[in-house]
Coordinates of N, CA and C and ligand atoms in Angstrom, one line a residue:
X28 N -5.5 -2.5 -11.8 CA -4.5 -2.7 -10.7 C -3.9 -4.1 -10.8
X29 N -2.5 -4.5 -10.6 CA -2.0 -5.4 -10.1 C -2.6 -6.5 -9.5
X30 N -2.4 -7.7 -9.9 CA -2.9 -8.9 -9.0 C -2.4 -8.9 -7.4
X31 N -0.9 -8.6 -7.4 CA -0.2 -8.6 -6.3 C -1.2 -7.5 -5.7
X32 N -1.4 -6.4 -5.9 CA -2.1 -6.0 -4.4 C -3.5 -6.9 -4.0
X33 N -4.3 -7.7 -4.8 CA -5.3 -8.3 -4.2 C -4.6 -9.5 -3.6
X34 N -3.4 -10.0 -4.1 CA -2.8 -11.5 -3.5 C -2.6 -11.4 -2.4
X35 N -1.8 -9.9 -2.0 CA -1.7 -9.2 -0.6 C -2.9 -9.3 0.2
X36 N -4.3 -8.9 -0.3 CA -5.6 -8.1 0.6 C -5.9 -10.2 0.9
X37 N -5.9 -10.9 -0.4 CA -6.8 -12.4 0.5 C -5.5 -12.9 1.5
X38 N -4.3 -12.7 1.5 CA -3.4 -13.3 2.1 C -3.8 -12.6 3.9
X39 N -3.6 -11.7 3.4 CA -3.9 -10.5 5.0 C -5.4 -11.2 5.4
X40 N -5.9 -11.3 4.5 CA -7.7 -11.1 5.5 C -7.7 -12.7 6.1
X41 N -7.3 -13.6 4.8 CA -7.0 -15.0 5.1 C -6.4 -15.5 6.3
X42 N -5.3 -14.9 6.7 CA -4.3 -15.2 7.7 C -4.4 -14.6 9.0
X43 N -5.6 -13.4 9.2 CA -5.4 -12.8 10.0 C -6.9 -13.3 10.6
X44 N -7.9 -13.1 9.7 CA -9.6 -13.2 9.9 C -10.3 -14.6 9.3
X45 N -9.6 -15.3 9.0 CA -10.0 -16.9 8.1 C -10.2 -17.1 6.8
X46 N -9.9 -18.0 6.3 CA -11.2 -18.3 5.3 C -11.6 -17.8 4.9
X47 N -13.0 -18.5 5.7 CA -14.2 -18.0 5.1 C -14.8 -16.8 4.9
X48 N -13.9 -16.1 5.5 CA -14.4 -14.5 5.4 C -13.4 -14.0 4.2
X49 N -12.8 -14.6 3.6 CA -12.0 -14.5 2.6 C -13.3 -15.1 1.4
X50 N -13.8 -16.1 1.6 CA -14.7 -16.4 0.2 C -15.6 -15.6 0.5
X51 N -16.2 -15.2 1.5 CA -17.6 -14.4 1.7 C -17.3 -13.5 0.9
X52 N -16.2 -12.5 1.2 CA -15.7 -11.0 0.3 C -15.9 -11.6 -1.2
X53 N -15.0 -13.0 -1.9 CA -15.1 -13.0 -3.0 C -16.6 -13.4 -3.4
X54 N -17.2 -13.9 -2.9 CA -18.4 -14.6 -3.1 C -19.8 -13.0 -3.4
X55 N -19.4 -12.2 -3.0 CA -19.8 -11.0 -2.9 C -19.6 -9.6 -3.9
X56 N -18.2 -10.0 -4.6 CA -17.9 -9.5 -5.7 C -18.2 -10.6 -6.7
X57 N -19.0 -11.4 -6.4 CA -19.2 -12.1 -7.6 C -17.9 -13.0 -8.4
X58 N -16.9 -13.3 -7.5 CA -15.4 -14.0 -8.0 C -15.9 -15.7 -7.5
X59 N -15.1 -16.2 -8.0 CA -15.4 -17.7 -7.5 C -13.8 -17.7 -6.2
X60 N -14.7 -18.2 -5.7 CA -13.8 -18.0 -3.4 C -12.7 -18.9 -3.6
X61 N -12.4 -19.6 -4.6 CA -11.1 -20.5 -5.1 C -10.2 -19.8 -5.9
X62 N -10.2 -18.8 -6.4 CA -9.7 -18.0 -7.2 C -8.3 -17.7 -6.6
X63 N -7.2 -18.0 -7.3 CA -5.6 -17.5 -6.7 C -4.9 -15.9 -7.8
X64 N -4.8 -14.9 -6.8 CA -4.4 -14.1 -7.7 C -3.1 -14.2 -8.0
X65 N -2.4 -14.0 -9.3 CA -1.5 -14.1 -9.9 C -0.7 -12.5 -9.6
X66 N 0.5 -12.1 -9.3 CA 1.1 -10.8 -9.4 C 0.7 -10.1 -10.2
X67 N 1.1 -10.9 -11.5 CA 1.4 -9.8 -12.7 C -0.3 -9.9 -13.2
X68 N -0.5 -10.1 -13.5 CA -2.2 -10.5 -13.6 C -3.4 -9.1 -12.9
X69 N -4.1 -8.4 -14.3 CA -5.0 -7.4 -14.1 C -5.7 -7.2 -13.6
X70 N -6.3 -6.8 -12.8 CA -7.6 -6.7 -12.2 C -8.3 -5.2 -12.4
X71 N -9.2 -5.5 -12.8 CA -9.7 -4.1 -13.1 C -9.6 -3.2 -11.8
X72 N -9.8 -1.4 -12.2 CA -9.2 -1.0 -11.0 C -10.7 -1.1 -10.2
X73 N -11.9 -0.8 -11.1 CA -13.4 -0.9 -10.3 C -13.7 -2.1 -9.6
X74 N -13.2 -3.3 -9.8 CA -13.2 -4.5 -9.5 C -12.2 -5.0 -7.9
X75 N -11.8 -4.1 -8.0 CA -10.0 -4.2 -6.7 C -11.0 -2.9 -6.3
X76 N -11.2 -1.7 -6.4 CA -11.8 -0.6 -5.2 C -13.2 -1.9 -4.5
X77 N -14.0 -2.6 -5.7 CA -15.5 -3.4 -4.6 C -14.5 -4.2 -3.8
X78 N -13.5 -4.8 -4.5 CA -13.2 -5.9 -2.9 C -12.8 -5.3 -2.2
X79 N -12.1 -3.9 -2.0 CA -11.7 -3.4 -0.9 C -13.0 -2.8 -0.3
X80 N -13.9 -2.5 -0.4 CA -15.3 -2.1 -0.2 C -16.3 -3.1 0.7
X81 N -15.8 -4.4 -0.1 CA -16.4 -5.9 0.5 C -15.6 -6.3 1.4
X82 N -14.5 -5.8 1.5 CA -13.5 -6.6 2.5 C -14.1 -5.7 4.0
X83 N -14.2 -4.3 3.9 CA -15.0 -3.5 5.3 C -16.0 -4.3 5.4
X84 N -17.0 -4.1 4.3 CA -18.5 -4.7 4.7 C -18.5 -6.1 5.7
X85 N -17.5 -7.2 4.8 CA -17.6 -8.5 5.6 C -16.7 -8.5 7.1
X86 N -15.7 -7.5 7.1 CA -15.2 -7.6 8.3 C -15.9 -6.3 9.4
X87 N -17.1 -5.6 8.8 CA -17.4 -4.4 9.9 C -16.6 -3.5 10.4
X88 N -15.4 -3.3 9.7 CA -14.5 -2.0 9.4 C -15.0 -1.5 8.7
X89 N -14.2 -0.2 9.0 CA -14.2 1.2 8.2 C -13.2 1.6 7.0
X90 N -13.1 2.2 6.1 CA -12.1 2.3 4.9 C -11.2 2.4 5.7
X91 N -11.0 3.1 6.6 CA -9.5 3.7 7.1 C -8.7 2.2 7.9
X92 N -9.7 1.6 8.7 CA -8.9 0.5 9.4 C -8.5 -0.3 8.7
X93 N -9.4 -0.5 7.2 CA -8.7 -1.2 6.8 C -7.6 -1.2 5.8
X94 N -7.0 0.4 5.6 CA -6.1 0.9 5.0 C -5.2 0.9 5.8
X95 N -5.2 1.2 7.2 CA -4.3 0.6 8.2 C -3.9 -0.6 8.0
X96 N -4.6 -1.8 8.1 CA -4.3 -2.6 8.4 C -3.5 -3.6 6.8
X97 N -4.2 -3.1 6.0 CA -3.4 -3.5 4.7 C -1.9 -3.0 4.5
X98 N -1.7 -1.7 4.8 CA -0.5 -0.7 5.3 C 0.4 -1.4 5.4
X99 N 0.2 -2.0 7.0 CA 1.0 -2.5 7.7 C 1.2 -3.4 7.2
X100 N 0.0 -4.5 6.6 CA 0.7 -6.4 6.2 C 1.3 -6.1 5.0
X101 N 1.5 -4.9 4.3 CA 2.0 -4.9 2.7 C 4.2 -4.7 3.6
X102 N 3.9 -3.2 3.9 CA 5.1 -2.6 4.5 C 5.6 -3.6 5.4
X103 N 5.1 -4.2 6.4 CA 5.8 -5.5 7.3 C 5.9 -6.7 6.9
X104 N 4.7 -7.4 6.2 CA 4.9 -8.7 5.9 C 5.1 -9.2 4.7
X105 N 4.4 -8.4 3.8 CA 4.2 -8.8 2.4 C 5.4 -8.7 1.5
X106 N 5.8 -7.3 1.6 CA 6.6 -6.4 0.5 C 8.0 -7.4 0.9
X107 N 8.4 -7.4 2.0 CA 9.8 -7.0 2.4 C 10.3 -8.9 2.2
X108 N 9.1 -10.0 1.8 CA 9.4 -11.5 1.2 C 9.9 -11.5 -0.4
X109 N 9.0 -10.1 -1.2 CA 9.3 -10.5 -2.6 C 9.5 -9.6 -2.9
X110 N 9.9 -8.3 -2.5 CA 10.4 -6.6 -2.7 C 11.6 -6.7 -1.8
X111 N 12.2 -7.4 -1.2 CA 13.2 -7.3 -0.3 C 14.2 -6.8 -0.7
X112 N 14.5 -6.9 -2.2 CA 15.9 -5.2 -2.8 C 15.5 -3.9 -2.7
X113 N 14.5 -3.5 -1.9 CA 14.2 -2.0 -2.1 C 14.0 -2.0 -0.4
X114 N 14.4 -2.7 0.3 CA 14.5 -2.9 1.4 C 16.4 -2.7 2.2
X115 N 16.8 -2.9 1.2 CA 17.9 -3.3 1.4 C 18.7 -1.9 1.4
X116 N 19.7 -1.4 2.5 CA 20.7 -0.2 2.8 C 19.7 0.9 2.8
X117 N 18.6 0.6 3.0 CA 17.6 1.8 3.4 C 17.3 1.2 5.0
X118 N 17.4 2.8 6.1 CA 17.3 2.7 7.1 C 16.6 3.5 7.9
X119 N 16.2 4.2 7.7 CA 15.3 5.1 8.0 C 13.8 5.6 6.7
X120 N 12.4 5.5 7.6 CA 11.7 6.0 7.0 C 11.8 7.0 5.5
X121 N 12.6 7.6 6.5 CA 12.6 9.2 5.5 C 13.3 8.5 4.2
X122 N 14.4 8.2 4.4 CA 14.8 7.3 3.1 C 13.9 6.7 2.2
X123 N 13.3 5.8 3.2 CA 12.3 4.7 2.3 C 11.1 5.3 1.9
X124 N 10.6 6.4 2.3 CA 9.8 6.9 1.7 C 10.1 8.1 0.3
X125 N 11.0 8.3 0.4 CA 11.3 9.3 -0.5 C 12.0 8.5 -2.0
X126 N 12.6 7.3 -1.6 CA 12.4 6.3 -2.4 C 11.3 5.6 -3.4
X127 N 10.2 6.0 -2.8 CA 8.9 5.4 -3.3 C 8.8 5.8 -4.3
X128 N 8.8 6.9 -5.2 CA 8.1 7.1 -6.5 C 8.9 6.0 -7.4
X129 N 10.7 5.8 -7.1 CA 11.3 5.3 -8.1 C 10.8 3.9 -7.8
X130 N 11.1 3.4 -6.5 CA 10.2 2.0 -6.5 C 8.7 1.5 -7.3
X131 N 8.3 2.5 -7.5 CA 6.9 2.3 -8.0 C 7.1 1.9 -10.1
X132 N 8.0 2.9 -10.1 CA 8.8 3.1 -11.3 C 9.4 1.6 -11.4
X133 N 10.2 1.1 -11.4 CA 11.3 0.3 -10.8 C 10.2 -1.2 -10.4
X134 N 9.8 -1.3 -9.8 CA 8.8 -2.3 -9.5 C 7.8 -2.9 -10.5
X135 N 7.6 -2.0 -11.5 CA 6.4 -2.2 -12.1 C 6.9 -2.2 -13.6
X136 N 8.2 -1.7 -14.2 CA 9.1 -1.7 -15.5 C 8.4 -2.4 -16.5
X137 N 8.9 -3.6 -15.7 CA 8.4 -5.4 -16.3 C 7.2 -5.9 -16.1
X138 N 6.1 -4.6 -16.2 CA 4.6 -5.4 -15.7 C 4.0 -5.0 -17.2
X139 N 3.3 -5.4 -17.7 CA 2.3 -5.3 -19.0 C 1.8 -3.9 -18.4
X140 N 0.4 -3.3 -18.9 CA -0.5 -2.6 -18.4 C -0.4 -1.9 -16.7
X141 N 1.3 -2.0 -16.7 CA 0.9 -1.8 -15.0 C 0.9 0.1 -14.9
X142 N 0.1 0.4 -13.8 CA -0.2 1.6 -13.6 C 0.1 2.2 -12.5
X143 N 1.5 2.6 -12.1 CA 1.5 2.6 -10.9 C 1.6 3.7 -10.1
X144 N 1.0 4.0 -8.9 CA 0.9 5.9 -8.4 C 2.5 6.4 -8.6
X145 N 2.5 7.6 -8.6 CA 3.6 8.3 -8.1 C 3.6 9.2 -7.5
X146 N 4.8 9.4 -6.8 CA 5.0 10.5 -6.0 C 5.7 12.1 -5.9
X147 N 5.6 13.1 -5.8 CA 6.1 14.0 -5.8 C 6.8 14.5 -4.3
X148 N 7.2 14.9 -4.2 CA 7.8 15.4 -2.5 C 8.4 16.7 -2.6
X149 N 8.3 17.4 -1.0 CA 8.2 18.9 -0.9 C 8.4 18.8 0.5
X150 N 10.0 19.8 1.0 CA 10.0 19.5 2.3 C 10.1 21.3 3.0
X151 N 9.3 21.1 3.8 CA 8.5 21.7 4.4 C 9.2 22.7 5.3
X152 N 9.7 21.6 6.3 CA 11.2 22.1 7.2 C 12.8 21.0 6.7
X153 N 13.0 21.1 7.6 CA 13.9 20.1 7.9 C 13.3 18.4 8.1
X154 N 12.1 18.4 8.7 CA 11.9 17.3 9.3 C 10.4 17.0 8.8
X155 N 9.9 18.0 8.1 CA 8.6 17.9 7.3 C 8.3 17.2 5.9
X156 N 7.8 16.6 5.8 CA 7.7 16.0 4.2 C 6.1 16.2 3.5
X157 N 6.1 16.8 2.7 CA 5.0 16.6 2.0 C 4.7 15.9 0.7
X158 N 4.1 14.7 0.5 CA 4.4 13.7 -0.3 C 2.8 13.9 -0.9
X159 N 3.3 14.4 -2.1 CA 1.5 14.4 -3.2 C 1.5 13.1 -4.0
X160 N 0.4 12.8 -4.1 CA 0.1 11.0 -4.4 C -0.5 11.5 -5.7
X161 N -0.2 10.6 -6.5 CA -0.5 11.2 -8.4 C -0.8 9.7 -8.3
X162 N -2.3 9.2 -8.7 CA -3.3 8.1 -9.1 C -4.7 8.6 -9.4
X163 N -4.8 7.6 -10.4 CA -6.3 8.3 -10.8 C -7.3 7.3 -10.0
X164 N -6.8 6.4 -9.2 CA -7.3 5.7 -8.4 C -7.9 6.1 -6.7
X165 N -7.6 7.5 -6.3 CA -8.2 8.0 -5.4 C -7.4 7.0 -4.2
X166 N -6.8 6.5 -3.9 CA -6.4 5.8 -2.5 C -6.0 6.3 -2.0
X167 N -5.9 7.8 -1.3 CA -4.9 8.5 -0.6 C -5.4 7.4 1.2
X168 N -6.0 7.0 1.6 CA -6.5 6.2 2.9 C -5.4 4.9 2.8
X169 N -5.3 4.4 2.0 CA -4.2 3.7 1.8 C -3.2 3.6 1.8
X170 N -2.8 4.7 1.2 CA -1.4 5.6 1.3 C -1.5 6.2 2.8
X171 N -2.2 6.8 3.4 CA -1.3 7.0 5.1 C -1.8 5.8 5.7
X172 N -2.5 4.4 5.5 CA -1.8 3.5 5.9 C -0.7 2.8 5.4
X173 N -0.1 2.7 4.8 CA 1.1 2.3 4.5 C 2.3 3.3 4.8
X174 N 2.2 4.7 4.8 CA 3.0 5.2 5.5 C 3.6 4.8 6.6
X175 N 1.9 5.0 7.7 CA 2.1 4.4 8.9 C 2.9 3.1 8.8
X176 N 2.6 1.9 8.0 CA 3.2 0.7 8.3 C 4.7 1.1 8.1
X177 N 5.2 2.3 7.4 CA 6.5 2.1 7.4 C 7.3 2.9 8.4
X178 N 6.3 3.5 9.1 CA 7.1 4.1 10.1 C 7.1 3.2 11.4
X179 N 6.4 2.0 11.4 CA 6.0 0.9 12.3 C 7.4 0.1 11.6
X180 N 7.7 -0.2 10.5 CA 9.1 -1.2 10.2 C 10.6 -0.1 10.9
X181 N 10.4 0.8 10.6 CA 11.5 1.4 11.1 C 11.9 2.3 12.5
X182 N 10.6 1.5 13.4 CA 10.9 2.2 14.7 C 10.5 3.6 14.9
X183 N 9.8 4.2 13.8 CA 10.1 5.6 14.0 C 8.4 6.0 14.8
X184 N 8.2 6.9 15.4 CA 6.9 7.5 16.0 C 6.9 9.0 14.3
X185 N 6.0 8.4 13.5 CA 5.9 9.6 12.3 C 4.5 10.3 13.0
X186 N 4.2 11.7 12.6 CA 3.5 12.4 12.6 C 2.8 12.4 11.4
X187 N 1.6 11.5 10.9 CA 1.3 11.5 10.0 C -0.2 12.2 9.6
X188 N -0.1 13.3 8.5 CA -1.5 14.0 8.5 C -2.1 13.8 6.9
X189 N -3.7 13.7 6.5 CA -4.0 13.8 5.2 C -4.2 15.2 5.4
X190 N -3.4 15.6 4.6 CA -3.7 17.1 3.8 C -5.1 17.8 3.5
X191 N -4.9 16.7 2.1 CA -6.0 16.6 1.2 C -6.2 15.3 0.2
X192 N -7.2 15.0 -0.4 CA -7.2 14.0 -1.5 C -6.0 13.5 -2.2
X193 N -4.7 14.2 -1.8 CA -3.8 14.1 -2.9 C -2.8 14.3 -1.9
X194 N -2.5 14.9 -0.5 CA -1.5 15.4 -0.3 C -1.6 14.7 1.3
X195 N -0.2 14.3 1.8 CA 0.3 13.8 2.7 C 1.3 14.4 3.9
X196 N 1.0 15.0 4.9 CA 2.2 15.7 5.8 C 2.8 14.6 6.5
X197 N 4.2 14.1 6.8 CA 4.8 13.2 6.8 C 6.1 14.0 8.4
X198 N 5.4 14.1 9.7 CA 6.8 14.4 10.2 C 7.7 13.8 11.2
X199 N 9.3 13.8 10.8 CA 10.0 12.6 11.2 C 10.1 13.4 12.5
X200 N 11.0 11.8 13.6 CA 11.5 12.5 14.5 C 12.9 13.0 13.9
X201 N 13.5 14.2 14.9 CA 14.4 15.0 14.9 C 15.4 14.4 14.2
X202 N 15.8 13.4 15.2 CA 17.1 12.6 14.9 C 17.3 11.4 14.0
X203 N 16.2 10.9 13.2 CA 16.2 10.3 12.0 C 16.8 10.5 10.7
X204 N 17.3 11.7 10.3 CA 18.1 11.9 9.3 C 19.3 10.8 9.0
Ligands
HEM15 C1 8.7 -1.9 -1.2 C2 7.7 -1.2 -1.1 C3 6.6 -1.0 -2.2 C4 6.5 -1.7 -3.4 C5 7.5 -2.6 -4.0 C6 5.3 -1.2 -4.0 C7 4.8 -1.7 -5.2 C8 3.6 -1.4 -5.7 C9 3.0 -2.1 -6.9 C10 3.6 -3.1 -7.7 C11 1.7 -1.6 -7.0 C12 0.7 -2.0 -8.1 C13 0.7 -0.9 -9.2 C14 -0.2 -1.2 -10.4 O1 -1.2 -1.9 -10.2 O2 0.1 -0.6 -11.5 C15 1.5 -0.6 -5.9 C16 0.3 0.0 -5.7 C17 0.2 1.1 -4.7 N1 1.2 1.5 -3.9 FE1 3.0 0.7 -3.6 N2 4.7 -0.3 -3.2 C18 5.4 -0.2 -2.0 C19 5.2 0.6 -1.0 C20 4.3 1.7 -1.0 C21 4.2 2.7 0.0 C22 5.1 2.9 1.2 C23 3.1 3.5 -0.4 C24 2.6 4.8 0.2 C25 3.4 5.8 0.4 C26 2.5 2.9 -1.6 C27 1.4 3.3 -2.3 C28 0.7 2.6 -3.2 C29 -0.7 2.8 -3.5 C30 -1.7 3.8 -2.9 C31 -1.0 1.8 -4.5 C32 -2.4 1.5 -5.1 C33 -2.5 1.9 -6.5 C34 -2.8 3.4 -6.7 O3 -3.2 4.1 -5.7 O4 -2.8 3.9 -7.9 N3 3.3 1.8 -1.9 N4 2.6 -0.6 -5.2

């Protein structure tokens, strides 16, 4: 996995929960607690699932809260400082999410070894989305929190359901088209 998504996890836990609970996680995966992650820069993917594993243990969350809560600092705070062209003339959810496979595509072009999920999509009704998550990295908890964060940037109330391991029910309101 990408450095950028751990630069994201110590920035969030850093900024929101301290420090020190930032070296305790690393101190716990066996990293040295001064360590600065680099974007482009590898992290193995078994190495990025324990700190996300160390990050519940030290903060007493649950995987999901803290898929939420990564969600939201990636989709609100993080993305939209150094991803801000895939932000741009997209204005609704539904847009921005149905955008995502190519973003992921697109984002990661110019990365060495980068591996990044993708998406398939399948609409349901009019206002239904079914978005299947293709990683060999199992994060679908991740993925509807970051959904959620994106229905939190764009005002929208989403109906968001896990399917299954792989699959995402996604429903907008009415008049978001
Ligand atoms: C502007 C918005 C976004 C950008 C630029 C972006 C970019 C990236 C990048 C660069 C990675 C690392 C890939 C790698 O290590 O090879 C990644 C991982 C990931 N992204 Fe996004 N992302 C965005 C939004 C989203 C959204 C909205 C979702 C959910 C629908 C999502 C789902 C994931 C997941 C689950 C991973 C973890 C890796 C995996 O599961 O295989 N991303 N993203």
């Amino acid at each position: 996995m990408k450095g950028v998504i751990m630069a994201c996890l110590s920035q969030l836990v850093q900024e929101k929960f301290g420090d020190q609970k930032w070296e305790e996680i690393m101190q716990r995966c066996g990293m040295d607690p001064r360590k600065r992650f680099i974007a482009t820069e590898d992290v193995e993917d078994q190495k990025a699932l324990d700190m996300l594993g160390k990050t519940c243990d030290v903060l007493g969350i649950s995987m999901e809260q803290a898929a939420d809560a990564f969600g939201d600092y990636w989709v609100n705070e993080y993305a939209p400082k150094i991803y801000g062209i895939y932000y741009k003339n997209v204005n609704s959810a539904r847009d921005f999410l149905t955008k995502m496979d190519d973003v992921h595509v697109k984002s990661t072009k110019t990365l060495e070894n980068a591996r990044p999920p993708r998406f398939e999509y399948q609409w349901k009704d009019d206002n239904t989305l079914i978005m299947t998550y293709k990683s060999s990295r199992g994060l679908i908890d991740v993925c509807v929190g970051l959904v959620k964060g994106v229905g939190k940037y764009f005002g929208e109330d989403l109906k968001i359901t896990k399917l299954s391991n792989d699959k995402i029910e996604v429903v907008f309101p009415a008049q978001s088209r």
